[in-house]
Short mmCIF file of C-alpha atoms in Angstrom, two decimals:
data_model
loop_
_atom_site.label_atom_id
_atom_site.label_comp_id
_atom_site.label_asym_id
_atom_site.label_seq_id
_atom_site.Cartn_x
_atom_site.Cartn_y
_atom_site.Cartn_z
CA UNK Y 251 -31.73 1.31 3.91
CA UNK Y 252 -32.75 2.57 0.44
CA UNK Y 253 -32.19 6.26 -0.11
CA UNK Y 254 -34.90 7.51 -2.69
CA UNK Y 255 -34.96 10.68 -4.30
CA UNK Y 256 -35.17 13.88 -2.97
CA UNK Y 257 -37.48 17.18 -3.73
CA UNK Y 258 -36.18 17.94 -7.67
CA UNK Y 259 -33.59 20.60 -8.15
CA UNK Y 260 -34.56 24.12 -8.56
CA UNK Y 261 -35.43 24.82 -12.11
CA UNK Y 262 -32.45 27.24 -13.10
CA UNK Y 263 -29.76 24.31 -12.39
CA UNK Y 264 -31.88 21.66 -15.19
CA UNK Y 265 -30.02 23.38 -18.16
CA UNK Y 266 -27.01 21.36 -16.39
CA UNK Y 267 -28.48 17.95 -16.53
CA UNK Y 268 -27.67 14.97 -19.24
CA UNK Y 269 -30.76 13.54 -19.29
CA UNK Y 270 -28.87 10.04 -21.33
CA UNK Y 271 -26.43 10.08 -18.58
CA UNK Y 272 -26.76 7.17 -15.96
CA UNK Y 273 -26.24 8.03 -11.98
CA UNK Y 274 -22.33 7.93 -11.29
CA UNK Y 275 -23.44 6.11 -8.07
CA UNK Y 276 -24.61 2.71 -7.02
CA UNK Y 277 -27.90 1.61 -5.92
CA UNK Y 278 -28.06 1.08 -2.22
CA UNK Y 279 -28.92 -2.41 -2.18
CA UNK Y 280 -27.66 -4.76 0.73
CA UNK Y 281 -24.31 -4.85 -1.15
CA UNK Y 282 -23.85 -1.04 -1.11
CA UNK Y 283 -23.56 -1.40 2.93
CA UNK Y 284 -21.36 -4.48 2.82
CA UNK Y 285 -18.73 -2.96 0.81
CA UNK Y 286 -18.97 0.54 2.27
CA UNK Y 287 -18.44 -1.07 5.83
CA UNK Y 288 -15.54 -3.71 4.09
CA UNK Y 289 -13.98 -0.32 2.97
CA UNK Y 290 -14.06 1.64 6.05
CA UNK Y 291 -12.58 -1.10 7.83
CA UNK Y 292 -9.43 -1.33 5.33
CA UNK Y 293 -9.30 2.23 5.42
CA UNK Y 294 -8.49 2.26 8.96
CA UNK Y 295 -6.25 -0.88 9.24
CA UNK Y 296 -4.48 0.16 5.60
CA UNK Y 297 -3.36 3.70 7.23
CA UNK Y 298 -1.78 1.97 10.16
CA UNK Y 299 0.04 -0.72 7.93
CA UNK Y 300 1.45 1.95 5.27
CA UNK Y 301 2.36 4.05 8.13
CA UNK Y 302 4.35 1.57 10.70
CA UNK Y 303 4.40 -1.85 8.85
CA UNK Y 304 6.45 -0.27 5.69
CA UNK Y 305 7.90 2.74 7.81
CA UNK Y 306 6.08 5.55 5.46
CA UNK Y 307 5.22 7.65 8.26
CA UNK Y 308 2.41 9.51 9.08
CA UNK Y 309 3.57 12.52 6.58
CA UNK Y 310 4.94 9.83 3.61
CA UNK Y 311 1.67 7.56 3.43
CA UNK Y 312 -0.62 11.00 3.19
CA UNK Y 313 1.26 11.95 0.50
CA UNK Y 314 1.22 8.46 -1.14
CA UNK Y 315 -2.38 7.87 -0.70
CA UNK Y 316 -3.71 11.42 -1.63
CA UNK Y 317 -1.76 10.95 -5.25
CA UNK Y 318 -3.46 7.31 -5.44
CA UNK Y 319 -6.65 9.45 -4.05
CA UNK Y 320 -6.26 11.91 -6.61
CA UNK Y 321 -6.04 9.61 -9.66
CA UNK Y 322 -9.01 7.67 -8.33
CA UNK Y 323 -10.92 10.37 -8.86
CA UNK Y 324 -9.76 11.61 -11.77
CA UNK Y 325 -10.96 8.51 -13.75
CA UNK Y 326 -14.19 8.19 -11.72
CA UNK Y 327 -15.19 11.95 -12.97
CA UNK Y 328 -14.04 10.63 -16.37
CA UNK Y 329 -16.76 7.86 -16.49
CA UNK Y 330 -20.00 8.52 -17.61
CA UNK Y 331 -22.27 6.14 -16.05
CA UNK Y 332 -21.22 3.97 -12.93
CA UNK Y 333 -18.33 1.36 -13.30
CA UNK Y 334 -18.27 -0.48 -9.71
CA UNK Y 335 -15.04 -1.11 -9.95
CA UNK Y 336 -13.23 2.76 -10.63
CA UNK Y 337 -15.92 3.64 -7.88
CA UNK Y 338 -15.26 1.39 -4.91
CA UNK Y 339 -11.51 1.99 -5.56
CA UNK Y 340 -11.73 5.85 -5.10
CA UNK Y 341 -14.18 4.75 -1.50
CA UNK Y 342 -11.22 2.49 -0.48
CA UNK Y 343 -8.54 5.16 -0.69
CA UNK Y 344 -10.96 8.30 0.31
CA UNK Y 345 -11.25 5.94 3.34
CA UNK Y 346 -7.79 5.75 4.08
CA UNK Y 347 -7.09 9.47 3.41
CA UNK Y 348 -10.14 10.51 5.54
CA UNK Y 349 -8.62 8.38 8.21
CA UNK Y 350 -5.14 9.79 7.51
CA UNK Y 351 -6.52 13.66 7.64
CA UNK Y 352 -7.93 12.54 11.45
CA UNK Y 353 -4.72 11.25 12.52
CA UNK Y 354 -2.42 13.86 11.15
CA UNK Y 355 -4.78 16.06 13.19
CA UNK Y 356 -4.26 14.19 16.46
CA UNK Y 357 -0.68 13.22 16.12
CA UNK Y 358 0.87 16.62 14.22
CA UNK Y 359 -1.41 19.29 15.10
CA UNK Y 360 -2.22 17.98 18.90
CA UNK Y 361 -5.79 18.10 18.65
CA UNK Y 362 -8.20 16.35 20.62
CA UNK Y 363 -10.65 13.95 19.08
CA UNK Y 364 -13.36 16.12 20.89
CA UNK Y 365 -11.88 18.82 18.86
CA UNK Y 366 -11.51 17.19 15.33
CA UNK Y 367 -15.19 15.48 16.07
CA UNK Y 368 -16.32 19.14 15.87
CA UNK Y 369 -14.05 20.57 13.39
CA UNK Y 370 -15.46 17.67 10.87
CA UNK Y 371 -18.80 17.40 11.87
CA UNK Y 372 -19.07 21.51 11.02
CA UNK Y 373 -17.08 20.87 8.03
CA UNK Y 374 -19.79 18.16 6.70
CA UNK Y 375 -22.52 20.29 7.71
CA UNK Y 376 -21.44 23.35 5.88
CA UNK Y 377 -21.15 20.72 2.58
CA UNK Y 378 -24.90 19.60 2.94
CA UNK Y 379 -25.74 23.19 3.26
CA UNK Y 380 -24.17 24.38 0.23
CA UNK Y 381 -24.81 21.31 -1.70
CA UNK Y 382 -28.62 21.79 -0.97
CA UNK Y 383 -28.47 25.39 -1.55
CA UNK Y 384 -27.09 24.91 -5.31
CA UNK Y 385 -29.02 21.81 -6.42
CA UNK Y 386 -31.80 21.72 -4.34
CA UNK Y 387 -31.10 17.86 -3.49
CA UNK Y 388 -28.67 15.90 -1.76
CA UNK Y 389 -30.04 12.87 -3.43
CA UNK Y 390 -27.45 10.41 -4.86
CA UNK Y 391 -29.98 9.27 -7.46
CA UNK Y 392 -29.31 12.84 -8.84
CA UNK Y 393 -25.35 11.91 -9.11
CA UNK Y 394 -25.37 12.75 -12.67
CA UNK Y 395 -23.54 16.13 -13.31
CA UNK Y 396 -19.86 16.94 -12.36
CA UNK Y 397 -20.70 19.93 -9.60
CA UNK Y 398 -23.46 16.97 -7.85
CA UNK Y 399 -20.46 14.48 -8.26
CA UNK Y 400 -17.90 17.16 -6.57
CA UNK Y 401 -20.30 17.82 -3.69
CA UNK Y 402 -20.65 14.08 -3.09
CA UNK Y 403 -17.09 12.92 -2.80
CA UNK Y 404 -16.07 16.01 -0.50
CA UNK Y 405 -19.35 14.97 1.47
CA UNK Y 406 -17.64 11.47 1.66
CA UNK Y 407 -14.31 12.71 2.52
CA UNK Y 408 -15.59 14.35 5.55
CA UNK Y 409 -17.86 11.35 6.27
CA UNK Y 410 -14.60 9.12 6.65
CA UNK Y 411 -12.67 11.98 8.59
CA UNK Y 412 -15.48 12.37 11.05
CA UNK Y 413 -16.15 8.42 11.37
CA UNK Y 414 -12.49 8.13 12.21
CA UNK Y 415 -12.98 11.00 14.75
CA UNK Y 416 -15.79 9.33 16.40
CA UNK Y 417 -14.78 5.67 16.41
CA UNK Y 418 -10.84 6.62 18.27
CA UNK Y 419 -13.11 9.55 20.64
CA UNK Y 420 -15.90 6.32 21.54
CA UNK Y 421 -13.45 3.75 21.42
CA UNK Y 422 -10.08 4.95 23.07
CA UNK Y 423 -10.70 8.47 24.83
CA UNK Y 424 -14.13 7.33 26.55
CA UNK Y 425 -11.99 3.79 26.87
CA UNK Y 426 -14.86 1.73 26.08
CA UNK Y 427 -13.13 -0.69 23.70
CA UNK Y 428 -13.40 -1.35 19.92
CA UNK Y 429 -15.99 -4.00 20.12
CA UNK Y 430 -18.44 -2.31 22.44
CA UNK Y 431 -17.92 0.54 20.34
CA UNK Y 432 -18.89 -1.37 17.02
CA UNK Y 433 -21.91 -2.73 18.77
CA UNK Y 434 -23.27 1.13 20.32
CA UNK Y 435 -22.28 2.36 16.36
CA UNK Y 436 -24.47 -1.00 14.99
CA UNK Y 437 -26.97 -0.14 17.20
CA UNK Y 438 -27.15 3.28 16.26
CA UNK Y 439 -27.16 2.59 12.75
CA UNK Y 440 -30.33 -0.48 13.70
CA UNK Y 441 -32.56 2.91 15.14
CA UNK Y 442 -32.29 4.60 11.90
CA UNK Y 443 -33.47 1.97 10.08
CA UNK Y 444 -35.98 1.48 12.69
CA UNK Y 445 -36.95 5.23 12.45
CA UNK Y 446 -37.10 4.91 8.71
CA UNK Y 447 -39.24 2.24 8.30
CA UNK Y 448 -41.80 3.69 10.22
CA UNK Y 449 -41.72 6.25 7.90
CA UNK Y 450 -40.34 9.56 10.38
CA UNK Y 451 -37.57 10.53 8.76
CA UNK Y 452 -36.90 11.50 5.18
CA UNK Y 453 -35.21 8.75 3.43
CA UNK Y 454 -32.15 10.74 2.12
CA UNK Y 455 -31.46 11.79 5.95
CA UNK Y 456 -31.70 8.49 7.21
CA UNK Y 457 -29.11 7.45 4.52
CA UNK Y 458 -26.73 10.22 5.05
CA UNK Y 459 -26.66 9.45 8.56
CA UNK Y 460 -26.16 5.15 8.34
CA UNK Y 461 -23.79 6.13 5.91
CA UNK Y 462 -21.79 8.43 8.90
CA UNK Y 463 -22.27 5.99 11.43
CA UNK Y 464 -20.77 2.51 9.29
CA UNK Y 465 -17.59 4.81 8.90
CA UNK Y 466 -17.22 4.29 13.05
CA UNK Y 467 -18.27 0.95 12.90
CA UNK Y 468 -16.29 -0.40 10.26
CA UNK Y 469 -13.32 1.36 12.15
CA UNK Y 470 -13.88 -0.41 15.25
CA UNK Y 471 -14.36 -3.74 13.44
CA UNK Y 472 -11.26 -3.01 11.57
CA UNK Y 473 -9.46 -1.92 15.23
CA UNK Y 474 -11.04 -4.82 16.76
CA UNK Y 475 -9.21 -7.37 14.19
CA UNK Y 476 -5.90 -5.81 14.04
CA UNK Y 477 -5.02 -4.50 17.60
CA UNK Y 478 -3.10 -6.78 19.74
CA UNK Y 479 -5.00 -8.68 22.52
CA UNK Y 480 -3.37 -6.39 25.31
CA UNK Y 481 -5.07 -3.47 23.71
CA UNK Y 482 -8.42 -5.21 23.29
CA UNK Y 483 -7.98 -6.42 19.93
CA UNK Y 484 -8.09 -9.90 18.54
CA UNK Y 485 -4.24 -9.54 16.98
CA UNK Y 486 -4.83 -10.74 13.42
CA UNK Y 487 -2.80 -7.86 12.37
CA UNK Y 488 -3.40 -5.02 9.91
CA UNK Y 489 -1.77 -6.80 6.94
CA UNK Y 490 -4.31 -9.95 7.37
CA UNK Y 491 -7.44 -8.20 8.34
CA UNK Y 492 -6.66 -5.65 5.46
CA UNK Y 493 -5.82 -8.97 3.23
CA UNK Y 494 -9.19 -10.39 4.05
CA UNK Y 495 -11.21 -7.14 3.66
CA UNK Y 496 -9.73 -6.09 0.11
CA UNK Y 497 -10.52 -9.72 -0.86
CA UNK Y 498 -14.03 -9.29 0.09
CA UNK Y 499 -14.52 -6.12 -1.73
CA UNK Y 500 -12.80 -7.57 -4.86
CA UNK Y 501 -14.77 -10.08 -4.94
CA UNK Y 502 -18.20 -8.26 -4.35
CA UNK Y 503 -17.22 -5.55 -7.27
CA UNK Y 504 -16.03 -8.03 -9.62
CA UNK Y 505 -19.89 -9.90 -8.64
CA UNK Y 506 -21.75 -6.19 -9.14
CA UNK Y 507 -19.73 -5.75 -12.11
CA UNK Y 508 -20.47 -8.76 -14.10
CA UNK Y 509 -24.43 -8.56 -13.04
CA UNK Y 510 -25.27 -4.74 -12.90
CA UNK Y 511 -27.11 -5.36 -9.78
CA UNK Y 512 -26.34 -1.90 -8.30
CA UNK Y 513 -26.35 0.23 -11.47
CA UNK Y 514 -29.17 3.74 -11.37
CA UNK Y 515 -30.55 3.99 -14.99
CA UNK Y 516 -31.08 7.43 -15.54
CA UNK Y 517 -34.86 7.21 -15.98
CA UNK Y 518 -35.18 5.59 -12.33
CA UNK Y 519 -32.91 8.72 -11.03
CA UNK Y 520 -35.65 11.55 -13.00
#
């Protein structure tokens, strides 16, 4: 699914723009989705190792992973044109932190995923509403100043927190397993691209919602690897299925980086 550019942004906020800046954000080429689900999927089975396979707890391995988080994004903001590499590290731990934010929820607070579903799904809402409201786009061809750049990541943060939500609420409260849930979430995601092509929904919707519905899917994938085969998993383990994910995505970003392939010149972004 390609996301193309939305209406421009309202003509007060073009002061703001760099027009020699590139997009801070990849083209969404078939290697955008491929990472983006590789990532969600070690986001979920990288917050279970931290937390029981090194004993970090649920409390130590949010802390440890918001400071990696945190740095992430500090040297993404700092670049001035996309670098695949500082990008797809700050998805990778914004994954795991989104996932970590769902499960502190669950575990510390006692709510239900019903509940959280709601809370984050509001929350995400409320972000495409204001984001809207003060640029006039929710484009990410128009990535290119540091307020767009702030409403995008906190839009992703909520997209992981609600994708966790949504994949443990289909998969374990409903009980209907992690791979029948990563096959309703892949179909899901097939009927927006369906709807898109046939040219009913705007483009930038249809992206904003595949990219919400891999964040379940690569989940249940990532559940459906790890778990052990008495909870419906194949028991690989979340140290090997995280091994084999973070080897795909290193290997994809170190491809993107050497050829460019998913870089947004600024004049295709105008």
């Amino acid at each position: 699914m390609n996301e193309t550019v939305a209406a421009p942004a309202r003509a007060q906020h073009t002061t703001e723009r760099q027009p020699n800046l590139w997009s801070k954000v990849p083209e969404v080429t078939a290697f955008f989705w491929i990472i983006k689900v590789l990532a969600t999927t070690v986001g979920e089975t990288a917050a279970d190792y931290l937390n029981s396979n090194l004993h970090l707890g649920l409390t130590g391995t949010t802390l440890v992973m918001s400071v990696f988080l945190i740095a992430a994004l500090i040297a993404q903001f700092r670049t001035r044109k996309h670098v695949p590499g500082v990008y797809w590290l700050a998805i990778v731990f914004i994954s795991v932190v989104g996932t970590l934010i769902t499960d502190n929820l669950t575990d510390h607070f006692g709510l239900s995923l019903w509940v959280s579903s709601g809370l984050f799904a509001t929350a995400l809402a409320a972000t495409f509403f204001a984001w809207y409201r003060r640029e006039g786009t929710l484009s990410i061809h128009s990535i290119d100043t540091p307020r767009r750049e702030a409403f995008y990541w906190l839009t992703i943060l909520f997209t992981f927190a609600l994708g966790t939500a949504a994949g443990d609420l289909m998969a374990e409260t409903l009980s209907l397993g992690y791979l029948p849930s990563a096959f309703i979430f892949a179909a899901l995601i097939g009927v927006v691209a369906l709807v898109q092509r046939v040219g009913r929904l705007s483009p930038v919707l249809t992206f904003w919602l595949a990219y919400i519905l891999t964040r379940p899917l690569g989940a249940s994938i990532g559940d459906f690897l790890a778990q052990a085969r008495s909870d419906g998993g194949l028991g690989l383990g979340t140290t090997t299925t995280s091994l084999i994910f973070l080897v795909g995505i290193l290997a994809l970003t170190a491809y993107l980086t050497v050829t460019r392939a998913d870089r947004i010149g600024r004049d295709e972004a105008a």
